[in-house]
Amino acid sequence: MADSKKIAMISGITGQDGGYLAKFLLEKNYRVLGLYRRGATDTFSKLKEHGIFEQIELLDFDLLELSNICRLLKKHQPDEFYNLAAQSFVAASWEEPIYTAQADGMGVLYILEAIREFSPKTRFYQASTSEMFGKVQEIPQTEKTPFYPRSPYGVAKLMAHWACVNYSESFNVFACSGILFNHESPMRGKEFVTRKITSHFARIYTGKTGEPLELGNLNSKRDWGYAGDYVEMMWKMLQHTTPDTYVISTGETHSIREFVEEAGKHCGFDLQWQGSEDSETGTDKKTGKVVVKVNPKFYRPAEVDVLIGNPEKAKKVLGWNAKVDFKSLCRMMMLADIEREKK
Ligand code: G4F
């Protein structure tokens, strides 16, 4: 008997969102084909931690290899393709602007071309980003806010976003662009600021280090949600009658400093800030120890000062709501890292 399961391809399966989305789709009885880049340093630990490693069929994939993408689409004819693969670290994009443009911009065009030519029924989800708003032209940001990217990453993602809109209008490809604001979880990579904070604080808390956490700009603000909530929206977009663009966010914004303070509370830190700008430090009032200090090495050539999204359209059209709020997210991440360090 033919296998009647829907087929979902997920590129970037080894990343934070890949794991949450794969789990979500497996629970919906999809056959999940996980695309990964051979030689990626972060391999399958997240999928193993989710307990779903054995249920995913893994396939070699590279965003820069058009022939590989064409073969995969031609052979598997997936119902849905979720493109979560990218050079996703904004800071690295100034060091690797060309690679970032190729992977995050051109790579998406390759997938769209492969769909157009070899698998036109495949519905496509593109992981777009609030970084496209960059130097924000409006507060809060909606689907109609003009873009102003501030990093090579934002520029590349903007190309991919418009390619989705264009392929949907020109060739009838069902391509959706999810403008996701920052979304975090205990599975977040440690290069991103939230997990950098919780993983380092957990090491201080469990006595594994006495070194303070070094951070860059403490005053930028982000609209942080929970990755587990956000993957549901990726799926909902592809189930809708027409392809479209959606902002996915919580509608709240908090500074890096607030995240530090909130996470610190779960380690018993009562932070007092001293000094200014490049020499600012955060001391735990109880112990007198410096637990955070600014290191300008982590500043960016151009900063995105404040992001806050308006998720009204997602709520109205797709019936979606972010469930985990800022405080619960900090707590979840902090407790998970403390548990990991204790083990
Ligand atoms: O955690 P971040 O590195 O995330 P960023 O740059 O906002 O990008 C993330 O969210 C985007 C969605 O808006 C995604 F598209 C993207 O792929 C990624 O997931 O940095 C957040 C803020 C920045 O303002 C940065 O300057 O934290 C500030 N920051 C301060 N100190 C730091 C540090 N960021 C990092 N990574 N490391 C620091 O030491």
XYZ file of C-alpha atoms and ligand atoms in Angstrom:
382
model
C 0.000 0.000 0.000
C 1.305 3.433 -0.887
C 2.609 5.501 1.990
C -0.033 8.207 2.463
C 2.000 10.314 4.853
C 2.680 13.881 3.828
C 6.348 14.551 3.121
C 8.092 17.547 4.671
C 11.639 18.518 3.799
C 13.432 20.607 6.386
C 16.748 22.213 5.511
C 18.780 23.267 8.541
C 17.530 20.212 10.446
C 20.466 20.353 12.895
C 19.612 23.870 14.102
C 17.339 25.056 16.900
C 14.244 25.491 14.725
C 14.906 22.319 12.707
C 14.560 20.180 15.827
C 11.373 21.853 17.092
C 9.748 21.801 13.666
C 10.661 18.164 13.002
C 9.169 17.161 16.368
C 6.002 19.124 15.607
C 5.600 17.545 12.154
C 6.352 14.007 13.346
C 3.561 14.439 15.893
C 1.315 15.352 12.955
C 2.338 12.092 11.287
C 4.504 13.608 8.536
C 7.402 11.774 6.959
C 10.281 14.128 7.746
C 13.268 14.377 5.431
C 15.998 16.272 7.258
C 18.517 18.079 5.085
C 21.918 18.762 6.589
C 25.245 20.095 5.418
C 28.001 17.532 5.649
C 30.832 18.819 7.825
C 28.629 21.161 9.853
C 30.246 21.372 13.274
C 26.964 21.119 15.144
C 25.667 17.693 14.199
C 22.719 15.799 15.580
C 22.811 16.553 19.312
C 19.601 18.601 19.267
C 17.643 15.904 17.416
C 18.919 13.333 19.911
C 17.904 15.564 22.822
C 14.417 15.885 21.312
C 14.316 12.054 21.100
C 13.474 12.110 17.361
C 16.806 11.326 15.715
C 15.774 7.823 14.616
C 12.538 9.044 13.026
C 14.131 11.481 10.609
C 15.522 10.476 7.229
C 18.709 12.449 6.779
C 19.852 13.639 3.376
C 22.937 15.575 2.245
C 22.146 19.141 1.277
C 24.052 22.285 0.465
C 22.477 25.670 -0.223
C 25.267 26.472 -2.671
C 24.875 23.322 -4.767
C 22.051 23.798 -7.255
C 22.418 20.320 -8.771
C 21.971 18.693 -5.353
C 18.880 20.789 -4.633
C 17.348 19.917 -8.023
C 17.968 16.184 -7.531
C 16.392 16.230 -4.069
C 13.260 18.027 -5.238
C 12.916 15.892 -8.358
C 13.304 12.634 -6.472
C 11.215 13.260 -3.352
C 8.481 15.682 -4.548
C 7.843 16.882 -0.987
C 4.462 18.355 -0.069
C 6.211 21.011 1.996
C 9.723 22.437 2.067
C 10.840 24.450 5.090
C 14.022 26.398 4.426
C 15.627 26.882 7.823
C 19.176 26.565 6.511
C 21.264 29.732 6.562
C 24.346 31.460 7.828
C 22.188 32.722 10.695
C 24.647 34.566 12.932
C 24.341 38.287 12.212
C 27.763 39.167 13.693
C 29.523 36.657 11.410
C 27.953 38.198 8.329
C 30.376 41.148 8.390
C 33.266 38.678 8.301
C 31.636 36.443 5.669
C 29.438 38.788 3.632
C 29.861 36.956 0.339
C 29.214 33.509 1.729
C 26.208 34.930 3.620
C 24.821 36.469 0.414
C 25.313 33.221 -1.462
C 23.790 30.966 1.174
C 21.026 33.210 2.533
C 20.166 34.988 -0.732
C 21.142 32.915 -3.766
C 20.558 29.599 -1.973
C 16.876 30.469 -1.638
C 16.670 31.319 -5.320
C 18.147 27.892 -6.094
C 15.426 26.173 -4.066
C 12.706 28.255 -5.715
C 14.089 27.414 -9.153
C 14.221 23.713 -8.290
C 10.608 23.842 -7.090
C 9.496 25.720 -10.187
C 11.173 23.248 -12.531
C 10.889 19.899 -10.780
C 8.297 19.974 -8.009
C 5.771 22.771 -8.641
C 3.255 21.426 -6.111
C 5.694 21.789 -3.214
C 4.678 24.480 -0.740
C 7.689 26.521 0.391
C 8.374 28.226 3.695
C 11.223 30.756 3.906
C 12.736 31.703 7.258
C 12.725 35.460 6.865
C 13.756 37.708 9.712
C 13.105 40.900 11.630
C 16.723 41.833 10.774
C 15.239 43.008 7.452
C 13.667 45.915 9.406
C 17.112 46.839 10.803
C 17.063 50.581 11.337
C 13.368 50.505 11.998
C 11.138 52.861 10.057
C 8.117 52.291 12.269
C 7.294 50.970 15.755
C 5.985 48.301 16.020
C 6.921 46.602 12.763
C 4.235 44.988 10.599
C 4.151 43.267 7.206
C 3.815 46.741 5.667
C 6.760 48.434 7.414
C 9.493 49.472 4.945
C 12.711 47.456 5.237
C 16.124 48.906 6.113
C 18.614 46.065 6.739
C 21.725 46.905 8.768
C 23.931 43.858 8.153
C 25.054 41.717 5.204
C 22.820 39.068 6.756
C 19.770 41.353 6.641
C 20.534 42.319 3.046
C 20.820 38.691 1.920
C 17.614 37.710 3.722
C 15.808 40.594 2.085
C 16.727 39.281 -1.346
C 15.352 35.874 -0.372
C 12.151 37.430 0.945
C 11.483 39.290 -2.312
C 12.361 36.196 -4.330
C 9.546 34.357 -2.496
C 7.059 37.129 -3.205
C 8.200 37.294 -6.810
C 8.082 33.524 -7.467
C 4.648 33.359 -5.986
C 3.414 36.233 -8.170
C 5.305 35.223 -11.336
C 5.221 31.430 -11.367
C 2.458 30.532 -8.953
C 4.931 28.898 -6.554
C 3.299 28.573 -3.114
C 6.062 30.482 -1.306
C 5.500 31.986 2.154
C 7.812 34.334 4.003
C 7.692 34.178 7.804
C 9.236 37.327 9.250
C 10.247 35.799 12.542
C 11.490 37.995 15.330
C 14.157 36.591 17.664
C 13.114 33.214 19.008
C 15.037 31.325 21.619
C 14.981 28.115 23.645
C 17.271 25.813 25.609
C 18.368 24.500 22.158
C 19.623 27.914 21.025
C 23.260 28.086 19.855
C 25.643 29.588 22.416
C 26.828 32.270 19.984
C 23.460 34.061 20.327
C 23.176 36.440 23.239
C 20.384 34.766 25.263
C 22.024 31.363 25.390
C 25.462 32.934 25.849
C 24.058 34.545 28.994
C 22.254 31.491 30.403
C 25.060 29.032 29.645
C 27.704 31.256 31.249
C 25.565 32.116 34.286
C 24.890 28.410 34.803
C 28.643 27.807 34.922
C 29.111 30.564 37.499
C 26.151 29.272 39.535
C 27.464 25.700 39.624
C 31.008 26.852 40.459
C 32.498 25.788 37.105
C 33.917 29.260 36.451
C 34.636 32.457 38.337
C 35.106 34.503 35.169
C 32.564 37.226 34.398
C 30.389 36.984 31.311
C 31.627 39.337 28.573
C 28.998 41.016 26.418
C 28.752 43.779 23.814
C 25.867 46.227 23.563
C 23.582 45.851 26.595
C 21.048 48.422 25.447
C 19.723 47.028 22.173
C 16.214 45.666 22.442
C 14.690 42.530 21.002
C 11.232 40.985 20.743
C 12.072 37.523 22.077
C 9.694 34.576 21.738
C 9.953 30.832 22.230
C 11.097 28.759 19.221
C 8.668 25.966 20.142
C 5.761 28.393 19.636
C 7.105 29.805 16.392
C 7.492 26.552 14.422
C 3.727 26.046 14.621
C 3.300 29.230 12.604
C 5.640 27.952 9.887
C 3.310 25.011 9.417
C 0.121 27.080 9.646
C 1.340 29.365 6.849
C 1.681 26.404 4.516
C -1.798 25.071 5.347
C -3.513 28.347 4.404
C -5.320 28.752 1.091
C -2.900 31.330 -0.314
C 0.807 32.047 0.167
C 1.613 35.209 2.093
C 4.017 37.082 4.394
C 3.527 37.112 8.172
C 5.230 38.832 11.100
C 5.727 36.377 13.969
C 6.528 38.032 17.272
C 5.306 38.528 20.832
C 4.652 42.283 20.606
C 6.939 42.968 23.605
C 10.501 44.224 23.601
C 13.260 43.976 26.224
C 16.891 45.045 26.367
C 19.856 42.675 26.651
C 20.398 44.219 30.094
C 16.880 43.142 31.145
C 17.538 39.609 29.922
C 20.771 39.529 31.952
C 18.957 40.753 35.072
C 16.036 38.362 34.670
C 18.235 35.320 33.982
C 20.529 36.341 36.859
C 17.631 36.245 39.327
C 17.356 32.474 38.830
C 20.993 32.158 39.897
C 20.384 34.334 42.963
C 22.210 37.351 41.469
C 21.023 40.814 42.459
C 22.791 42.935 39.885
C 24.126 46.431 40.334
C 25.488 48.220 37.255
C 28.613 50.377 37.530
C 30.725 52.403 35.119
C 29.551 53.426 31.709
C 29.551 52.173 28.140
C 32.822 50.347 27.299
C 33.755 49.799 30.938
C 30.372 48.926 32.399
C 30.168 46.028 34.832
C 27.398 44.182 36.646
C 28.163 43.155 40.223
C 26.192 40.752 42.357
C 25.291 42.856 45.407
C 25.295 39.824 47.711
C 28.783 38.515 46.938
C 30.404 41.679 45.556
C 31.575 39.648 42.546
C 31.576 41.033 39.018
C 29.473 38.602 36.984
C 29.082 40.631 33.759
C 31.342 43.065 31.981
C 31.182 44.884 28.684
C 33.786 44.005 26.091
C 33.643 46.290 23.026
C 34.972 43.397 20.933
C 31.339 42.206 20.774
C 29.984 45.485 19.378
C 28.733 45.346 15.790
C 29.731 47.678 12.927
C 26.058 48.708 12.675
C 23.531 47.859 15.369
C 19.820 47.146 15.198
C 18.714 49.141 18.229
C 15.142 48.046 18.741
C 12.887 45.390 17.316
C 9.253 44.931 18.237
C 6.777 43.169 15.998
C 3.033 43.402 15.680
C 1.701 39.834 15.269
C -1.923 40.907 14.606
C -2.096 39.423 11.100
C -0.848 36.022 12.303
C -3.473 36.106 15.066
C -6.305 37.182 12.835
C -5.659 35.108 9.717
C -4.050 31.994 11.185
C -5.306 32.043 14.769
C -1.824 32.032 16.266
C -0.649 33.397 19.624
C 2.763 33.329 21.267
C 2.273 31.339 24.488
C 5.600 31.754 26.305
C 6.337 35.259 27.614
C 9.682 36.934 28.304
C 9.994 35.949 31.966
C 8.994 32.331 31.340
C 11.484 32.136 28.473
C 14.369 33.429 30.628
C 13.410 30.995 33.355
C 13.112 28.035 30.985
C 16.525 28.706 29.432
C 18.259 29.452 32.726
C 16.924 26.334 34.487
C 17.767 24.097 31.503
C 21.369 25.307 31.497
C 21.714 24.875 35.255
C 20.418 21.293 34.878
C 22.896 20.620 32.060
C 25.801 21.931 34.137
C 24.751 19.841 37.146
C 24.837 16.710 34.989
O 21.406 37.099 19.940
P 21.906 37.901 18.803
O 23.194 37.482 18.209
O 20.722 37.932 17.754
P 20.376 38.906 16.518
O 21.565 39.577 15.993
O 19.242 39.766 16.949
O 19.899 37.860 15.426
C 19.023 36.773 15.731
O 17.692 37.168 15.515
C 17.379 37.473 14.143
C 15.906 37.870 14.126
O 15.801 39.237 14.401
C 17.660 36.287 13.271
F 17.370 36.565 11.991
C 19.113 35.902 13.393
O 19.385 34.748 12.604
C 19.407 35.588 14.848
O 18.639 34.470 15.229
O 22.070 39.430 19.239
C 21.008 40.146 19.839
C 21.513 41.482 20.373
C 22.305 42.327 19.375
O 21.862 43.659 19.492
C 23.746 42.244 19.839
O 24.528 43.392 19.556
O 22.432 41.206 21.449
C 23.532 42.091 21.339
N 24.671 41.516 22.029
C 25.319 42.100 23.076
N 26.357 41.343 23.444
C 25.299 40.360 21.743
C 26.359 40.244 22.647
N 25.022 39.421 20.826
C 25.832 38.316 20.794
N 25.550 37.342 19.906
N 26.898 38.173 21.646
C 27.217 39.117 22.586
O 28.176 38.975 23.330
